[in-house]
Coordinates of N, CA and C in Angstrom, one line a residue:
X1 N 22.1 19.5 4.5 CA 21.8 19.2 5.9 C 20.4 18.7 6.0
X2 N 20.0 18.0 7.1 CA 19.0 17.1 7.1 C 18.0 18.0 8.2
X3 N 17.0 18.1 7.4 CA 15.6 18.7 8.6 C 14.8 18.1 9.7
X4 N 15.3 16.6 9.1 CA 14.4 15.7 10.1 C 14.9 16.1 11.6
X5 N 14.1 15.8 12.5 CA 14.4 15.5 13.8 C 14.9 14.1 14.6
X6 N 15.8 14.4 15.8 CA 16.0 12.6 16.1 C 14.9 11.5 15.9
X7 N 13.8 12.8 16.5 CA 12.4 11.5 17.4 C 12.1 11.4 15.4
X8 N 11.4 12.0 14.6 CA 11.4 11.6 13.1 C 12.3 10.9 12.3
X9 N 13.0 10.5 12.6 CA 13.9 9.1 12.7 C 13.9 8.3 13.0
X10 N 13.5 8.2 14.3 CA 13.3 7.4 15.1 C 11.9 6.6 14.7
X11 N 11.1 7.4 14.5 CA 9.7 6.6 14.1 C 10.0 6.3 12.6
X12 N 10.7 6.9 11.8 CA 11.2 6.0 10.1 C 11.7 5.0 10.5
X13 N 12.5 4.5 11.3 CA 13.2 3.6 11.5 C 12.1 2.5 12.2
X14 N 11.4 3.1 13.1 CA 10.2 1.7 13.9 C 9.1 1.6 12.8
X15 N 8.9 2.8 11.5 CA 7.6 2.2 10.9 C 8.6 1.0 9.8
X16 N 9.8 0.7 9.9 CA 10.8 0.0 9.2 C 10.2 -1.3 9.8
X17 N 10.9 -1.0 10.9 CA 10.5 -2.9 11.8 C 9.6 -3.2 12.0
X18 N 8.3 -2.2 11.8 CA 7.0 -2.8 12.1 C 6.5 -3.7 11.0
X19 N 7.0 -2.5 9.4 CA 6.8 -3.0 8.9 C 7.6 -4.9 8.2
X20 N 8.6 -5.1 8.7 CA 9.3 -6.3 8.8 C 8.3 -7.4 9.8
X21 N 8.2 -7.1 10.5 CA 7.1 -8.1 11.3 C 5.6 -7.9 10.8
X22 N 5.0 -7.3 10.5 CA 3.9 -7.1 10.0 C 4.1 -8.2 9.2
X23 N 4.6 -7.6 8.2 CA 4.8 -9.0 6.7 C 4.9 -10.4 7.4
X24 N 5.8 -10.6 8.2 CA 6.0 -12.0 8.7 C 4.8 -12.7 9.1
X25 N 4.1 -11.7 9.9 CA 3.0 -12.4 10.8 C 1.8 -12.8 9.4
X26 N 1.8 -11.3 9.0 CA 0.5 -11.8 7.8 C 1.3 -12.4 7.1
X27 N 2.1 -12.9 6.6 CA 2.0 -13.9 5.7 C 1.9 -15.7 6.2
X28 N 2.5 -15.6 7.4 CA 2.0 -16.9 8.4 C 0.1 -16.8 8.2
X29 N -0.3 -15.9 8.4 CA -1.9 -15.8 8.7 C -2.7 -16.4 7.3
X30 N -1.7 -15.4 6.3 CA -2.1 -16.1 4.5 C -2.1 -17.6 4.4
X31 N -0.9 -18.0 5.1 CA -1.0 -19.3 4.5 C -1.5 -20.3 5.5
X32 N -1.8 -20.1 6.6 CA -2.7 -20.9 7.6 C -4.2 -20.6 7.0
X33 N -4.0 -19.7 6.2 CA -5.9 -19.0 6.0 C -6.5 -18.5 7.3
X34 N -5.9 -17.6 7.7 CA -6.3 -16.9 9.0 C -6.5 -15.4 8.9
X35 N -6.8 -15.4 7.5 CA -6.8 -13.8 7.3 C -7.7 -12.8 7.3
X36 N -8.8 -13.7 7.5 CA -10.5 -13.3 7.5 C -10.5 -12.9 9.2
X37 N -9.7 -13.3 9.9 CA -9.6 -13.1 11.7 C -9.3 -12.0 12.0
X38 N -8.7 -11.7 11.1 CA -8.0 -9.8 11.6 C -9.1 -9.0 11.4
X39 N -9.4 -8.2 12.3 CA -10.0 -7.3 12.8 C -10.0 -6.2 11.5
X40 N -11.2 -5.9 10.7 CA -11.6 -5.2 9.6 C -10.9 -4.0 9.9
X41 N -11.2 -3.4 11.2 CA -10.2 -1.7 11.1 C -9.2 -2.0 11.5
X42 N -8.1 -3.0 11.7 CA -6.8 -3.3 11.3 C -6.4 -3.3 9.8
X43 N -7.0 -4.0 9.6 CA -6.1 -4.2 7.9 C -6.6 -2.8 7.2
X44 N -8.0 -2.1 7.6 CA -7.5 -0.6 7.0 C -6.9 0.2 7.7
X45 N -6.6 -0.1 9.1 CA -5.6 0.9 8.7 C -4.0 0.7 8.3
X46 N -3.6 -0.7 7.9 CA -2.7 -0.9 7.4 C -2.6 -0.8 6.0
X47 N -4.1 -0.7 5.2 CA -3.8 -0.3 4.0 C -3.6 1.3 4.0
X48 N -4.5 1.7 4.5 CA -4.2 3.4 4.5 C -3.3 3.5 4.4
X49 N -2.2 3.0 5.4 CA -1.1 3.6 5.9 C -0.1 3.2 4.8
X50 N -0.1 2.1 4.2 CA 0.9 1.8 3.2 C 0.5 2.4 2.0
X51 N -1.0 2.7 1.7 CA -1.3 3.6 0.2 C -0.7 5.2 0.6
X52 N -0.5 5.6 1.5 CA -0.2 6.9 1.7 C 1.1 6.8 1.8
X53 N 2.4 6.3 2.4 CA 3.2 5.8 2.5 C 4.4 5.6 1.2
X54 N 3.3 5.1 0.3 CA 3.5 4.6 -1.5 C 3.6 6.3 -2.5
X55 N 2.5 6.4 -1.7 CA 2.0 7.8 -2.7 C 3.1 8.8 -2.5
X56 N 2.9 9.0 -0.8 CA 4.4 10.0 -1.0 C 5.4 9.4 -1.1
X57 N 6.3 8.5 -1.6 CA 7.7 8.0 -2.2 C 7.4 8.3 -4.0
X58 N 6.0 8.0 -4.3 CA 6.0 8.3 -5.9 C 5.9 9.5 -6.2
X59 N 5.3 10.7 -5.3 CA 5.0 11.8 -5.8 C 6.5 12.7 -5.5
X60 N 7.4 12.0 -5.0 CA 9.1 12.2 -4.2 C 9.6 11.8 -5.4
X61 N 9.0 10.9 -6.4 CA 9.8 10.9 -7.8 C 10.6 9.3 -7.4
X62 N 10.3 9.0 -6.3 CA 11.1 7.5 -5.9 C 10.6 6.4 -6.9
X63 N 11.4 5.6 -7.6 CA 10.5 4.5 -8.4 C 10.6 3.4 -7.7
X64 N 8.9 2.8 -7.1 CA 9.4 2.2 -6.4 C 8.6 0.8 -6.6
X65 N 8.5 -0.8 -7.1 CA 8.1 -1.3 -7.4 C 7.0 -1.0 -5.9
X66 N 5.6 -1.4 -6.5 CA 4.5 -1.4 -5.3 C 4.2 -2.9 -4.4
X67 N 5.1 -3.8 -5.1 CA 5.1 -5.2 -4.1 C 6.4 -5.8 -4.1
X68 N 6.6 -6.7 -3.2 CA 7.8 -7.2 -2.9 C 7.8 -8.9 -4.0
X69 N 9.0 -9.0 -4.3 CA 8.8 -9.9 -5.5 C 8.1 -11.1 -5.1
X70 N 7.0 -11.9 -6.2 CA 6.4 -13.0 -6.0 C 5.5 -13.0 -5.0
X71 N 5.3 -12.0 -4.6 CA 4.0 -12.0 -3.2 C 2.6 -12.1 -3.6
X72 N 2.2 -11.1 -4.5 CA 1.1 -10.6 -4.8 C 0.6 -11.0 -6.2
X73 N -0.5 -11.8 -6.4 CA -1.1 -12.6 -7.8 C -1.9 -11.2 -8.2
X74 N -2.7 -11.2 -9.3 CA -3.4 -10.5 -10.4 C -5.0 -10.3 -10.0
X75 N -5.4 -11.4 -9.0 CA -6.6 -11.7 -8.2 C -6.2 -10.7 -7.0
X76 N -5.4 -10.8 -6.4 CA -5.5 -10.1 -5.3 C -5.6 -8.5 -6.0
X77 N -4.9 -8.0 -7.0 CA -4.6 -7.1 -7.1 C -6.0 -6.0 -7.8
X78 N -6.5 -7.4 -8.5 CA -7.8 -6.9 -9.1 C -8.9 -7.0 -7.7
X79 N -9.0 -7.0 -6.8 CA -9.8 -7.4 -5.8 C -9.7 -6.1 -5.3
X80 N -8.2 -5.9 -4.6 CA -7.8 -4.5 -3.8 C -8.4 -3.3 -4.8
X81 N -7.7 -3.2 -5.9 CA -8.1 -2.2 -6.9 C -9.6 -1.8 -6.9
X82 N -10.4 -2.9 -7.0 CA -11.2 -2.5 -7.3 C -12.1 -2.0 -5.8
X83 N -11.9 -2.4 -4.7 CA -12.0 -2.1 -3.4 C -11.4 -0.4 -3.3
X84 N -10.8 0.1 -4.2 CA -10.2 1.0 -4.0 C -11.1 2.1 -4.4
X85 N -10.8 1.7 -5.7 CA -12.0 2.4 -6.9 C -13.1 2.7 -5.8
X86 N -14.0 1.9 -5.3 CA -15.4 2.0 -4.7 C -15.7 2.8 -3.8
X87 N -14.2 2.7 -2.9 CA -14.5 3.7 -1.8 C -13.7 5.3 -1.8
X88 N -13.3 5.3 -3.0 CA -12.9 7.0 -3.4 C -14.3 7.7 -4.4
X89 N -15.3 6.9 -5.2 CA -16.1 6.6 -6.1 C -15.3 7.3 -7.3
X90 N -13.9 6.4 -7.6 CA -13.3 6.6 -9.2 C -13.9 5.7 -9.8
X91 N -14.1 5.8 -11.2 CA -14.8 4.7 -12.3 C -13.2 3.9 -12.9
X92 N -12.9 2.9 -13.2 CA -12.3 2.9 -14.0 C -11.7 3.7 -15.2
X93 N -12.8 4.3 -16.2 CA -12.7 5.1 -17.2 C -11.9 6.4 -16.6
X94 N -11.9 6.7 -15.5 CA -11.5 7.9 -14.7 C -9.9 7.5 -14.8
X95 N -9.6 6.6 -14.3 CA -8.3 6.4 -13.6 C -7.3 5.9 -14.9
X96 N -8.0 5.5 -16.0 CA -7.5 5.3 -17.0 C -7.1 6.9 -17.4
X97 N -8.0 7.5 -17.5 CA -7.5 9.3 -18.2 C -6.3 9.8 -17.7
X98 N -6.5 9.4 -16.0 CA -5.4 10.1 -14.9 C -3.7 9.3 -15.5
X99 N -4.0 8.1 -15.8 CA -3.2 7.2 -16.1 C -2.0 7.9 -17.6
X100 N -3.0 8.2 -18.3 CA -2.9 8.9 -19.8 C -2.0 10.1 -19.4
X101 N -2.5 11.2 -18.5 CA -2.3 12.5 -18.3 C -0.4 12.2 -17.9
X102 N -0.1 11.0 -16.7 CA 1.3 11.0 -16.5 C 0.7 10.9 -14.6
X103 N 1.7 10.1 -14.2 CA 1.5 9.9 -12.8 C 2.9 9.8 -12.1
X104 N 2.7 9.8 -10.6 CA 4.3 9.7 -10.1 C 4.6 8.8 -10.0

């Protein structure tokens, strides 16, 4: 039997279609080159929300690719990462060990 509540449903289901239009709009924004326009505490809190989002589906044991196919190059991904790194202050050498030990 299921613990959730209606209204907790209800918002899995709206952070579903937000997330469906979100993607649409920013990816219109990507390829106009409009993406510098969005409002800096927008896009964090859209990263937040999707690294926390990610984390609990992996640490749920969900395997879940982290991008949707052909979206995301090796530049963006080394750019983000390392954006990441900076503002938790992990070293690389750190996240390599964590890597080693086994992750979700």
């Amino acid at each position: 039997m299921s613990t959730s509540s209606p209204s907790s449903n209800a918002d899995v289901a709206e952070v579903a279609a937000l997330a469906a239009r979100l993607h649409e709009i920013s990816s219109e924004l990507h390829s106009a080159g409009r993406g510098p326009e969005v409002d800096d505490v927008a896009v964090q809190q859209i990263l937040t929300a999707a690294v926390q989002l990610y984390v609990q589906k992996r640490i749920a044991e969900q395997d879940l690719e982290a991008f949707l196919e052909n979206t995301v190059t090796a530049t963006d991904v080394s750019i983000v990462t390392t954006a990441m790194l900076e503002a938790v202050d992990l070293q690389l050498f750190e996240l390599t060990l964590w890597h080693g030990w086994g992750r979700p």
